[in-house]
Amino acid sequence: MSDDDDKRPHTGAGDANARIVDYWNRRAALGRAEWVDFYHCVVRLLMRTSLPEEYNGQEERRDLVNRFFQDKILLNAETSKAGPLQNAYALHGYLKNYAKDVWRASRKHVAGSLDDMAEKDGVEVADDVDLADDAAAMGSADPHIDLLGEAGIDVQAVLHSADGFIETLAIGERAYLRHHSCADGKPEPVSRIAQRLNLGTMFHIRAQKLGITRSKGETFRGYEKTKIGAWLRSTGAQLDPEWRQELAALLILLCQQVRLRLKEVA
């Protein structure tokens, strides 16, 4: 923002709720001081929103509200297609929907996430087939050896690399893999793992950086920046829709090592 935009907070609208409506409807042209006042007004309002129990704590709730303000109000102020705001209390509903989106994102598995990315990158995938189905169809390790061998990837080197990769992970990241992405049965939600291990409110960001969740609309592009994506690349694999089965095989082997090495992880 320029110095010319650094205005005093708008005060003609009266109470905080009226100011929120006014700021929202002028958000593409707000000055710095107005943005600060807008933020404080929104936080005071939304800290009272009725939310799921994982946001009962003040820290967790404040983190969600901050992210909502950043993602849904600040960063898309000039491009948002959202219409004028008639009542500030509508933001309670917007925040609830945002919390649902965060929850859905936290439930995505590595395989499911990569499968979604493959579809968005142009791979036709039957409705009843995903990477987990590919894994089941492969059965024993022998098909993995053949498939990866044809791609020029040595399975023993992959297993050794997977062990080394696991060693680099923090306790929380290991728990995400062991109990969520590589769970023996029903995967435990990332948010519940974070709460159980007292991992703090930034679990969603850590999960994204690890590579077990992806934001809506994301594809293979950029996945190499995640930890799992970087590991996949290190094996010689390509993060490309044509490598769908090979990526599935590599993730199966990674989970195999996770279950072998992290039997006692919390």
CSV table of C-alpha atoms in Angstrom, one decimal, residues 37-261:
chain,number,residue,atom,x,y,z
A,37,ASP,CA,-9.3,-1.8,12.3
A,38,PHE,CA,-11.2,-4.2,9.9
A,39,TYR,CA,-9.1,-7.1,11.2
A,40,HIS,CA,-9.7,-6.3,14.9
A,41,CYS,CA,-13.4,-5.9,14.3
A,42,VAL,CA,-13.7,-9.2,12.5
A,43,VAL,CA,-11.6,-11.1,15.1
A,44,ARG,CA,-13.8,-9.7,18.0
A,45,LEU,CA,-16.9,-10.9,16.1
A,46,LEU,CA,-15.7,-14.3,14.9
A,47,MET,CA,-14.2,-15.3,18.2
A,48,ARG,CA,-17.8,-15.8,19.3
A,49,THR,CA,-18.8,-18.1,16.4
A,50,SER,CA,-20.2,-21.5,17.3
A,51,LEU,CA,-17.6,-23.9,15.9
A,52,PRO,CA,-16.7,-27.7,16.2
A,53,GLU,CA,-15.1,-28.8,19.5
A,54,GLU,CA,-11.6,-28.8,18.1
A,55,TYR,CA,-11.8,-25.0,18.1
A,56,ASN,CA,-12.9,-24.7,21.7
A,57,GLY,CA,-9.5,-23.5,22.8
A,58,GLN,CA,-8.8,-19.8,22.3
A,59,GLU,CA,-5.5,-20.5,20.5
A,60,GLU,CA,-7.1,-22.9,18.0
A,61,ARG,CA,-10.0,-20.6,17.4
A,62,ARG,CA,-7.8,-17.5,17.0
A,63,ASP,CA,-5.6,-19.4,14.5
A,64,LEU,CA,-8.7,-20.4,12.4
A,65,VAL,CA,-10.0,-16.8,12.5
A,66,ASN,CA,-6.6,-15.4,11.4
A,67,ARG,CA,-6.4,-17.8,8.5
A,68,PHE,CA,-10.0,-17.1,7.5
A,69,PHE,CA,-9.3,-13.3,7.5
A,70,GLN,CA,-6.1,-13.8,5.5
A,71,ASP,CA,-7.5,-16.3,2.9
A,72,LYS,CA,-11.0,-15.1,2.4
A,73,ILE,CA,-10.8,-11.4,3.1
A,74,LEU,CA,-7.3,-10.0,2.8
A,75,LEU,CA,-5.6,-12.0,0.0
A,76,ASN,CA,-8.5,-11.9,-2.4
A,77,ALA,CA,-9.8,-8.4,-1.7
A,78,GLU,CA,-9.3,-7.3,-5.3
A,79,THR,CA,-10.3,-10.5,-7.0
A,80,SER,CA,-13.1,-12.0,-4.9
A,81,LYS,CA,-16.5,-12.5,-6.6
A,82,ALA,CA,-18.3,-12.4,-3.3
A,83,GLY,CA,-21.0,-9.8,-3.3
A,84,PRO,CA,-21.7,-6.9,-1.0
A,85,LEU,CA,-22.1,-7.8,2.7
A,86,GLN,CA,-25.6,-6.9,4.1
A,87,ASN,CA,-24.9,-7.9,7.7
A,88,ALA,CA,-21.7,-8.6,9.6
A,89,TYR,CA,-23.2,-11.6,11.2
A,90,ALA,CA,-23.1,-13.4,7.8
A,91,LEU,CA,-19.4,-13.8,8.5
A,92,HIS,CA,-20.2,-16.4,11.2
A,93,GLY,CA,-21.6,-18.7,8.4
A,94,TYR,CA,-18.6,-18.0,6.2
A,95,LEU,CA,-16.2,-19.0,9.0
A,96,LYS,CA,-18.2,-22.2,9.6
A,97,ASN,CA,-17.9,-23.1,5.9
A,98,TYR,CA,-14.2,-22.4,6.0
A,99,ALA,CA,-13.8,-24.6,9.1
A,100,LYS,CA,-15.5,-27.4,7.1
A,101,ASP,CA,-13.1,-26.9,4.2
A,102,VAL,CA,-10.1,-27.2,6.6
A,103,TRP,CA,-11.5,-30.3,8.1
A,104,ARG,CA,-12.1,-32.0,4.7
A,105,ALA,CA,-8.6,-31.1,3.6
A,106,SER,CA,-7.1,-32.7,6.8
A,107,ARG,CA,-8.8,-36.0,6.0
A,108,LYS,CA,-7.2,-36.4,2.6
A,109,HIS,CA,-4.6,-39.2,2.3
A,110,VAL,CA,-1.4,-39.2,0.4
A,111,ALA,CA,-2.7,-41.7,-2.2
A,112,GLY,CA,-6.1,-40.0,-2.5
A,113,SER,CA,-4.5,-36.6,-2.8
A,114,LEU,CA,-2.2,-37.8,-5.6
A,115,ASP,CA,-5.1,-39.5,-7.3
A,116,ASP,CA,-7.1,-36.2,-7.2
A,117,MET,CA,-4.1,-34.4,-8.7
A,118,ALA,CA,-3.8,-37.0,-11.5
A,119,GLU,CA,-7.5,-36.4,-12.4
A,120,LYS,CA,-7.0,-32.7,-12.5
A,121,ASP,CA,-3.9,-33.1,-14.7
A,122,GLY,CA,-5.9,-34.9,-17.3
A,123,VAL,CA,-5.8,-38.6,-16.3
A,124,GLU,CA,-9.0,-40.5,-16.7
A,125,VAL,CA,-9.8,-42.4,-13.5
A,126,ALA,CA,-12.8,-44.6,-13.0
A,127,ASP,CA,-15.1,-43.6,-10.2
A,128,ASP,CA,-14.4,-46.8,-8.3
A,129,VAL,CA,-10.6,-46.8,-8.7
A,130,ASP,CA,-8.0,-44.9,-6.8
A,131,LEU,CA,-4.4,-45.3,-5.9
A,132,ALA,CA,-5.4,-47.5,-2.9
A,133,ASP,CA,-7.1,-49.8,-5.4
A,134,ASP,CA,-4.0,-49.9,-7.5
A,135,ALA,CA,-2.0,-50.9,-4.4
A,136,ALA,CA,-4.4,-53.7,-3.6
A,137,ALA,CA,-4.2,-55.0,-7.2
A,138,MET,CA,-0.4,-55.1,-7.0
A,139,GLY,CA,-0.5,-57.5,-4.1
A,140,SER,CA,2.9,-58.7,-3.2
A,141,ALA,CA,6.2,-56.8,-3.5
A,142,ASP,CA,7.1,-58.7,-6.8
A,143,PRO,CA,4.9,-56.5,-9.0
A,144,HIS,CA,6.4,-53.4,-7.4
A,145,ILE,CA,9.9,-54.7,-8.3
A,146,ASP,CA,8.8,-55.3,-11.9
A,147,LEU,CA,6.9,-52.0,-12.3
A,148,LEU,CA,9.6,-49.9,-10.7
A,149,GLY,CA,12.4,-51.8,-12.4
A,150,GLU,CA,10.9,-51.0,-15.8
A,151,ALA,CA,10.9,-47.4,-14.7
A,152,GLY,CA,14.6,-47.6,-13.8
A,153,ILE,CA,14.0,-47.6,-10.0
A,154,ASP,CA,15.7,-50.1,-7.7
A,155,VAL,CA,13.3,-51.3,-5.0
A,156,GLN,CA,16.0,-52.0,-2.4
A,157,ALA,CA,17.3,-48.5,-2.9
A,158,VAL,CA,13.8,-47.2,-2.4
A,159,LEU,CA,13.4,-49.1,0.9
A,160,HIS,CA,16.8,-47.8,2.1
A,161,SER,CA,15.8,-44.3,1.0
A,162,ALA,CA,12.4,-44.6,2.7
A,163,ASP,CA,14.1,-45.5,6.0
A,164,GLY,CA,16.3,-42.5,5.8
A,165,PHE,CA,13.4,-40.3,4.9
A,166,ILE,CA,11.4,-41.5,8.0
A,167,GLU,CA,14.4,-40.7,10.2
A,168,THR,CA,14.3,-37.1,9.1
A,169,LEU,CA,10.7,-36.6,10.1
A,170,ALA,CA,9.6,-34.9,13.4
A,171,ILE,CA,7.5,-36.9,15.8
A,172,GLY,CA,4.3,-35.3,14.7
A,173,GLU,CA,5.0,-36.0,11.0
A,174,ARG,CA,5.7,-39.6,11.8
A,175,ALA,CA,2.4,-39.8,13.7
A,176,TYR,CA,0.6,-38.3,10.7
A,177,LEU,CA,2.0,-41.0,8.4
A,178,ARG,CA,1.6,-43.9,10.9
A,179,HIS,CA,-2.0,-43.2,12.0
A,180,HIS,CA,-3.4,-41.3,9.0
A,181,SER,CA,-1.8,-41.9,5.6
A,182,CYS,CA,-0.4,-45.4,6.4
A,183,ALA,CA,-3.0,-46.5,9.0
A,184,ASP,CA,-3.7,-50.2,9.2
A,185,GLY,CA,-7.4,-49.6,9.4
A,186,LYS,CA,-9.5,-46.5,9.5
A,187,PRO,CA,-7.2,-43.4,9.3
A,188,GLU,CA,-7.2,-41.1,12.3
A,189,PRO,CA,-8.0,-37.5,11.3
A,190,VAL,CA,-4.9,-35.2,11.3
A,191,SER,CA,-6.6,-32.7,13.6
A,192,ARG,CA,-7.3,-35.5,16.2
A,193,ILE,CA,-3.7,-36.7,16.0
A,194,ALA,CA,-2.5,-33.1,16.6
A,195,GLN,CA,-4.8,-32.6,19.5
A,196,ARG,CA,-3.8,-36.0,21.0
A,197,LEU,CA,-0.1,-35.2,20.8
A,198,ASN,CA,-0.5,-31.6,21.7
A,199,LEU,CA,1.1,-30.5,18.4
A,200,GLY,CA,-0.3,-27.0,18.4
A,201,THR,CA,-2.6,-25.2,16.0
A,202,MET,CA,-0.4,-25.2,12.9
A,203,PHE,CA,-1.0,-28.9,12.2
A,204,HIS,CA,-2.7,-28.1,8.9
A,205,ILE,CA,0.3,-26.3,7.6
A,206,ARG,CA,2.7,-29.1,8.8
A,207,ALA,CA,0.4,-31.6,7.0
A,208,GLN,CA,0.5,-29.7,3.8
A,209,LYS,CA,4.3,-29.3,4.0
A,210,LEU,CA,4.7,-33.0,4.6
A,211,GLY,CA,2.5,-33.6,1.6
A,212,ILE,CA,-0.5,-35.6,3.0
A,213,THR,CA,-3.0,-32.8,2.3
A,214,ARG,CA,-3.4,-30.6,-0.7
A,215,SER,CA,-5.5,-27.4,-1.1
A,216,LYS,CA,-8.6,-27.6,-3.3
A,217,GLY,CA,-7.7,-27.4,-7.0
A,218,GLU,CA,-4.0,-28.2,-6.6
A,219,THR,CA,-2.4,-30.6,-9.1
A,220,PHE,CA,1.0,-32.5,-9.3
A,221,ARG,CA,2.6,-29.1,-10.0
A,222,GLY,CA,4.4,-27.9,-6.9
A,223,TYR,CA,4.1,-31.2,-5.1
A,224,GLU,CA,7.9,-31.6,-5.2
A,225,LYS,CA,8.1,-28.8,-2.7
A,226,THR,CA,6.5,-31.0,0.0
A,227,LYS,CA,8.6,-33.5,1.9
A,228,ILE,CA,7.0,-36.6,0.4
A,229,GLY,CA,7.1,-35.0,-3.0
A,230,ALA,CA,10.8,-34.3,-2.7
A,231,TRP,CA,11.3,-37.9,-1.5
A,232,LEU,CA,9.4,-39.3,-4.5
A,233,ARG,CA,11.6,-37.2,-6.8
A,234,SER,CA,14.7,-38.4,-5.1
A,235,THR,CA,13.9,-42.0,-6.0
A,236,GLY,CA,13.9,-41.0,-9.7
A,237,ALA,CA,10.2,-40.8,-10.1
A,238,GLN,CA,8.4,-38.1,-12.0
A,239,LEU,CA,5.5,-36.2,-10.5
A,240,ASP,CA,3.5,-36.7,-13.6
A,241,PRO,CA,0.1,-38.3,-14.4
A,242,GLU,CA,1.8,-40.9,-16.5
A,243,TRP,CA,3.7,-42.1,-13.5
A,244,ARG,CA,0.5,-42.7,-11.5
A,245,GLN,CA,1.1,-46.5,-10.9
A,246,GLU,CA,4.8,-46.0,-10.2
A,247,LEU,CA,3.9,-43.3,-7.6
A,248,ALA,CA,1.4,-45.6,-6.0
A,249,ALA,CA,4.0,-48.3,-5.7
A,250,LEU,CA,6.5,-46.0,-4.1
A,251,LEU,CA,3.9,-44.8,-1.6
A,252,ILE,CA,3.0,-48.4,-0.8
A,253,LEU,CA,6.7,-49.1,-0.1
A,254,LEU,CA,7.0,-46.0,2.0
A,255,CYS,CA,4.0,-47.0,4.1
A,256,GLN,CA,5.4,-50.5,4.4
A,257,GLN,CA,8.5,-49.0,6.0
A,258,VAL,CA,6.5,-46.6,8.1
A,259,ARG,CA,4.5,-49.6,9.6
A,260,LEU,CA,7.7,-51.6,10.1
A,261,ARG,CA,9.7,-48.8,11.7
